[in-house]
Coordinates of C-alpha atoms (C1' of nucleotides) in Angstrom, one line a residue:
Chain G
X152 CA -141.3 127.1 22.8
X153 CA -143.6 125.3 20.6
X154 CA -143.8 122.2 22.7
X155 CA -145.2 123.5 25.6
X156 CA -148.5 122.8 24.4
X157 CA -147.8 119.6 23.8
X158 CA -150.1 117.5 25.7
X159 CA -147.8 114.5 26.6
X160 CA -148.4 112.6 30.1
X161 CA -145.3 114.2 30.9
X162 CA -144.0 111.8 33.7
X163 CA -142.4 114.2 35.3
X164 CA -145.6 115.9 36.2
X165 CA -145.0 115.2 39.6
X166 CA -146.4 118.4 40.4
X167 CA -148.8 121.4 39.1
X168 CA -147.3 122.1 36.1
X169 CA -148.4 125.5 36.4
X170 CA -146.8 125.8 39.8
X171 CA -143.2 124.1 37.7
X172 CA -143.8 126.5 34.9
X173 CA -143.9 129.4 37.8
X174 CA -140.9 127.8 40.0
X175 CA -138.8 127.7 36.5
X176 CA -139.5 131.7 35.6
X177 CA -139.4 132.8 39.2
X178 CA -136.0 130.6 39.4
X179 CA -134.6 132.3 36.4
X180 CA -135.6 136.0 38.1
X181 CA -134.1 135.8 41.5
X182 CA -131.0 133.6 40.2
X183 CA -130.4 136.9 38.0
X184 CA -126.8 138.4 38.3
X185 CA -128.2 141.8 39.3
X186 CA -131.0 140.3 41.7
X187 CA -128.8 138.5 43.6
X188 CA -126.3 141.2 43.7
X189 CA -129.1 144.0 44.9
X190 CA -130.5 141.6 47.3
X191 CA -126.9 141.2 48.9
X192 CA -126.5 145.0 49.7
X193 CA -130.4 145.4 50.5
X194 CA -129.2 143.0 53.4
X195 CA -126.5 144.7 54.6
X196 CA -127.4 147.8 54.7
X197 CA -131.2 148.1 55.5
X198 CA -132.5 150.9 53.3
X199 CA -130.7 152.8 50.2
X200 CA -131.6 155.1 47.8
X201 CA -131.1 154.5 44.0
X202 CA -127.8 156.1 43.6
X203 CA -126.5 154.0 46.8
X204 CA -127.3 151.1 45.3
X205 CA -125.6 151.6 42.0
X206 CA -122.5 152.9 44.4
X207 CA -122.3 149.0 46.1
X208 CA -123.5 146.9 42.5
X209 CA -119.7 147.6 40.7
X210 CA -120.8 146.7 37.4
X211 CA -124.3 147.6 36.8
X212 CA -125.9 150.2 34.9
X213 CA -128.0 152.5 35.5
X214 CA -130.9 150.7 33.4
X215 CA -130.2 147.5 34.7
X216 CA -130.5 148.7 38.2
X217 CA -133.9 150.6 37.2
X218 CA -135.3 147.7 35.4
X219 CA -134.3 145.0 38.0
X220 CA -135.8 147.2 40.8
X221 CA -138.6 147.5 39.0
X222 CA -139.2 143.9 38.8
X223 CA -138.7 142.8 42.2
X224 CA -140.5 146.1 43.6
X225 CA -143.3 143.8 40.9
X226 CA -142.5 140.8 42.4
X227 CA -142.9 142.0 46.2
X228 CA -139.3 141.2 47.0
X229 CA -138.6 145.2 47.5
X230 CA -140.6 148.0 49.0
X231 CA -139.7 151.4 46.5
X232 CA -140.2 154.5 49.2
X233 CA -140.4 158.1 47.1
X234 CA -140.0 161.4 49.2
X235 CA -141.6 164.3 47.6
X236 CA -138.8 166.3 47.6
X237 CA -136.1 167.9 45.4
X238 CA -134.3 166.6 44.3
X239 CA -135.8 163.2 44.2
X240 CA -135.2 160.6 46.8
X241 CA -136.2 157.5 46.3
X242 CA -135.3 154.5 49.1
X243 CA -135.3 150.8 48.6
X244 CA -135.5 148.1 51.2
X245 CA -136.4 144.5 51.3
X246 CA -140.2 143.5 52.0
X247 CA -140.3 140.1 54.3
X248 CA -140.7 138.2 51.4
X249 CA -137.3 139.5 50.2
X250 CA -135.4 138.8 52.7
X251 CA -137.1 135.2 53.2
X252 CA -136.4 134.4 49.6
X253 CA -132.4 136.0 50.3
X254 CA -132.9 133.1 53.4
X255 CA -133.9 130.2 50.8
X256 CA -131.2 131.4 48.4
X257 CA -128.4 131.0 51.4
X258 CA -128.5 127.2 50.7
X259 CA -127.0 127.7 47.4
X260 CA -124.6 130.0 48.1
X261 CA -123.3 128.0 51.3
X262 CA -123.0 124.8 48.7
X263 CA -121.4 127.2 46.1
X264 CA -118.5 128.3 48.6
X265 CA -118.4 124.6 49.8
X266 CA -117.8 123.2 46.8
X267 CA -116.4 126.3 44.6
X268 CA -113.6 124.4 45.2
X269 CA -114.5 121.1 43.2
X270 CA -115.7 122.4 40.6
X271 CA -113.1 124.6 39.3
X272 CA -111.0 121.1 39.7
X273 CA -113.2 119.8 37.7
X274 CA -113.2 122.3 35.4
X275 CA -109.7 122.3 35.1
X276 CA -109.9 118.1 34.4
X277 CA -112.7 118.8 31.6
X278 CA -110.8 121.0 29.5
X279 CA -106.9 119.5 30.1
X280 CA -108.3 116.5 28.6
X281 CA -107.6 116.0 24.7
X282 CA -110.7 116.8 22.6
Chain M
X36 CA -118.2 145.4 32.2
X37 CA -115.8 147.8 32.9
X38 CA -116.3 148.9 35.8
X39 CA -115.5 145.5 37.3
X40 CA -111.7 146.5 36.9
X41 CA -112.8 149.2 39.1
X42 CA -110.6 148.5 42.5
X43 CA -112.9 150.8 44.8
X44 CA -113.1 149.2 48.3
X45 CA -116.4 147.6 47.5
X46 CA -118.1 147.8 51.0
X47 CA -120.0 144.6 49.9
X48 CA -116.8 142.6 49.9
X49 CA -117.2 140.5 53.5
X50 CA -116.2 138.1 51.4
X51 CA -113.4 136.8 48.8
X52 CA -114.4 138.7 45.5
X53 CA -113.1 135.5 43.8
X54 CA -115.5 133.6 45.5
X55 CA -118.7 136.4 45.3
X56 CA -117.8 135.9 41.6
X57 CA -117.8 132.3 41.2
X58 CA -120.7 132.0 43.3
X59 CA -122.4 134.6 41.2
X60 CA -121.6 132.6 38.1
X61 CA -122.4 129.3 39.2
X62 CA -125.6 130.6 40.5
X63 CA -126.3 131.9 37.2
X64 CA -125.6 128.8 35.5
X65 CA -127.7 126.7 38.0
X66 CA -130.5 128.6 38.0
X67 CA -130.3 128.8 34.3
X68 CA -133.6 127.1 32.7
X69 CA -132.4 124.0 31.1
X70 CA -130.0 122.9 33.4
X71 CA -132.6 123.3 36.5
X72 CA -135.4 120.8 34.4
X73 CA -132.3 118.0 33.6
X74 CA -131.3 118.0 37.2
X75 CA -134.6 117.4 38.1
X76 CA -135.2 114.4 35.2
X77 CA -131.9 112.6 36.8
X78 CA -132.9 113.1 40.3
X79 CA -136.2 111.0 39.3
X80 CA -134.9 108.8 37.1
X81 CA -131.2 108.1 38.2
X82 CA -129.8 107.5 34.6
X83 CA -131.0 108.3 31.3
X84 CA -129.7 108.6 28.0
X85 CA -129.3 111.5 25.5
X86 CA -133.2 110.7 23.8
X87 CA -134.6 109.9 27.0
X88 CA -133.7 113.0 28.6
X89 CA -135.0 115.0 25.3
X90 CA -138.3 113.1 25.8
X91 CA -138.7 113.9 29.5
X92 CA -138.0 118.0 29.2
X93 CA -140.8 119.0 27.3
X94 CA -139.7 122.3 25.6
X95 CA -136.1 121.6 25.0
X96 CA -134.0 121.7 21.8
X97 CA -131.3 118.9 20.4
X98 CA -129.1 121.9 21.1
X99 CA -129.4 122.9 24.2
X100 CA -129.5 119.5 25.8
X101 CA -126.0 119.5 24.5
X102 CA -125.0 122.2 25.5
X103 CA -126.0 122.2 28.9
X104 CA -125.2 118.6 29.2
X105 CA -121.7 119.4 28.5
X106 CA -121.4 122.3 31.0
X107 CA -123.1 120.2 33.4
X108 CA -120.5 117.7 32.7
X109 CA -117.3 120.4 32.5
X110 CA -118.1 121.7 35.9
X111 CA -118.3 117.5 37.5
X112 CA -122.6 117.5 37.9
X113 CA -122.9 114.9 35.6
X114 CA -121.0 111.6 34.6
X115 CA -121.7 111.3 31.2
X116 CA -120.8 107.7 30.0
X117 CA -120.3 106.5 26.7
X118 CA -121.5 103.0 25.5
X119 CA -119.2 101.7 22.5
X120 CA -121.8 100.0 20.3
X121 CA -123.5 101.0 17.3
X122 CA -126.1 102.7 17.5
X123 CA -124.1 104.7 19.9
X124 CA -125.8 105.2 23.3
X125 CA -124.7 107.6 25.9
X126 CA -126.2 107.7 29.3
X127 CA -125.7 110.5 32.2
X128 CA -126.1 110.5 35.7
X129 CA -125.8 113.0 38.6
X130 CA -122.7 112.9 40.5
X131 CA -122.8 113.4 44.4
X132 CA -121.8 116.5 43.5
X133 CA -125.0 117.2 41.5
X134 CA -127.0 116.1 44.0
X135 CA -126.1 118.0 46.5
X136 CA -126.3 120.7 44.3
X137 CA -130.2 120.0 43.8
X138 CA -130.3 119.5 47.1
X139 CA -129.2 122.9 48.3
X140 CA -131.4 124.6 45.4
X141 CA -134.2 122.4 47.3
X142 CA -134.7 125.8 49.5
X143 CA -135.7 128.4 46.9
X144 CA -137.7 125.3 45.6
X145 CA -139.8 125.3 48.4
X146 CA -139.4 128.8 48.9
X147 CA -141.0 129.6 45.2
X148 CA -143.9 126.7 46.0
X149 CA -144.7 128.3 49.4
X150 CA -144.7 132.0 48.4
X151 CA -145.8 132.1 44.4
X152 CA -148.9 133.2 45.9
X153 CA -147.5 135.9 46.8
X154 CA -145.4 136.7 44.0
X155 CA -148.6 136.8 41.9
X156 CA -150.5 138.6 44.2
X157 CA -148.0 141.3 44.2
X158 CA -147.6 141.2 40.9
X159 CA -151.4 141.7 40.0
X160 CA -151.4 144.5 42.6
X161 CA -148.7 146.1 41.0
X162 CA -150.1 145.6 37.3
X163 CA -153.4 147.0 38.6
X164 CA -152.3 150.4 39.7
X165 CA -152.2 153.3 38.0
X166 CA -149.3 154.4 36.1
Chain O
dC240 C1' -128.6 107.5 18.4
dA241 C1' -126.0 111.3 19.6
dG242 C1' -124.2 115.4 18.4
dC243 C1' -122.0 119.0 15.5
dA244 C1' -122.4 123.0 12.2
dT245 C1' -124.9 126.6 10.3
dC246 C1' -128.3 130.1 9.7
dC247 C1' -131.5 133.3 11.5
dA248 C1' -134.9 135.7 14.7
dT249 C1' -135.3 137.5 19.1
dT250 C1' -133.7 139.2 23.3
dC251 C1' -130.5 141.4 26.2
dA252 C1' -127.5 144.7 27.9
dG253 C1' -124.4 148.8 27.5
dA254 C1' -123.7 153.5 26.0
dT255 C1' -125.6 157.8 25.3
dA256 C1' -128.7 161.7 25.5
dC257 C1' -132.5 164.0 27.6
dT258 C1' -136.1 165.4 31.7
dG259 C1' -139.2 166.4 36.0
Chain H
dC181 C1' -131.4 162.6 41.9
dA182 C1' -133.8 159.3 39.6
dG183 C1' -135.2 158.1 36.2
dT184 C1' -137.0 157.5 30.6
dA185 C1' -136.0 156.9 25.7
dT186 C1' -133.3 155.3 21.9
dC187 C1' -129.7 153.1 19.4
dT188 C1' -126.6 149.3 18.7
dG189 C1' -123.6 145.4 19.2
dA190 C1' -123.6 140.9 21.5
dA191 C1' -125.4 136.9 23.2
dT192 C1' -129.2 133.5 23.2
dG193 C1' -131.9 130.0 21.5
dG194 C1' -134.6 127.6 17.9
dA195 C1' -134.8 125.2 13.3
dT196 C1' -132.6 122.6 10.0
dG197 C1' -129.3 119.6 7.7
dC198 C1' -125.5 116.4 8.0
dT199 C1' -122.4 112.5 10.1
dG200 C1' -119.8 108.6 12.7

DNA sequence: CAGCATCCATTCAGATACTG
DNA sequence: CAGTATCTGAATGGATGCTG
């Protein structure tokens, strides 16, 4: 991305650019499939260890599910709980920030079941039309 | 992803699976980069054309602005309105429902402002220990 | 001006095999 | 059980050239 360093006025610079650049990437992390999915059954169930998790996530794999854990346990959305036992447990449960982010992100998904309904109409409009 | 064709019970489902799947597309393509920056440009700006838009997302290629123009378009976020003179000029707006799109992505806007701190506190903390 | 087509590098994600 | 490591095919995105 080359013209990031550009050093334009950029007009839409309404706010710390750094903060935008941070918004953008932190955006693009929690909107992730497996995020969102994770986060879901972190709510509902409380606490769950790593093969619980993959158990409620249908589609996942298992690296997915490591690597996305990893990153939110990184992020501070999840706290990663290892008992030193054998075999291994390991628990997973949402920090505060988690679940306040899961709390911002219920805005979108209320709109998304609002208006699932309009946009697969207009979906359906877009591609009928002759191209 | 086969194991979507899976038909376990999936204890997660409190809700249409239809809809969980739509929301978890739409999400995805909401959240995704380009499309975020755009909505953002024709919240400010209320109509732009093709160019304009280019000018005003810093990082973007010809080719993406397309593309996600057109998907913005397909699923009814945009109005995209074609002006027959030569040079050709094509200008695009947010419909209502794009703004209330933006508007209910306003949350993990403010969420991401509010808490980045903390993101990048944990993320330092994390970085920092020993592996 | 707006946008399509093509090529190419990079990234991503799934499958598989192995380990403390 | 909860990972790590590796390979590979698929998808993504940028750069470039062309056109109505």
């Amino acid at each position: 991305m080359s013209a990031l360093s550009d050093r334009k006025p950029d007009p839409a610079a309404d706010l710390d650019p750094r903060v935008e650049a941070m918004v953008n990437e932190l955006i693009g992390r929690v909107a992730d499939k497996w995020t969102l999915l994770i986060i879901e059954v972190l709510i509902e169930h409380g606490e769950l260890r790593f093969t619980r998790i993959a158990d409620q996530v249908p589609g996942i794999s298992q690296k997915m599910l490591t690597q996305t854990l990893r990153r939110m346990e990184r992020d501070g959305l999840v706290i990663r709980t290892v008992h030193p036992v054998v075999p291994p447990k390991v628990e997973y449960r949402l920090t505060d920030l988690g679940s306040s982010l899961a709390e911002a992100f219920c805005g979108v998904w209320v709109w998304v079941e609002a208006n699932l309904h309009r946009v697969e109409t207009s979906r359906a409009a877009f591609d009928a039309r002759p191209r």
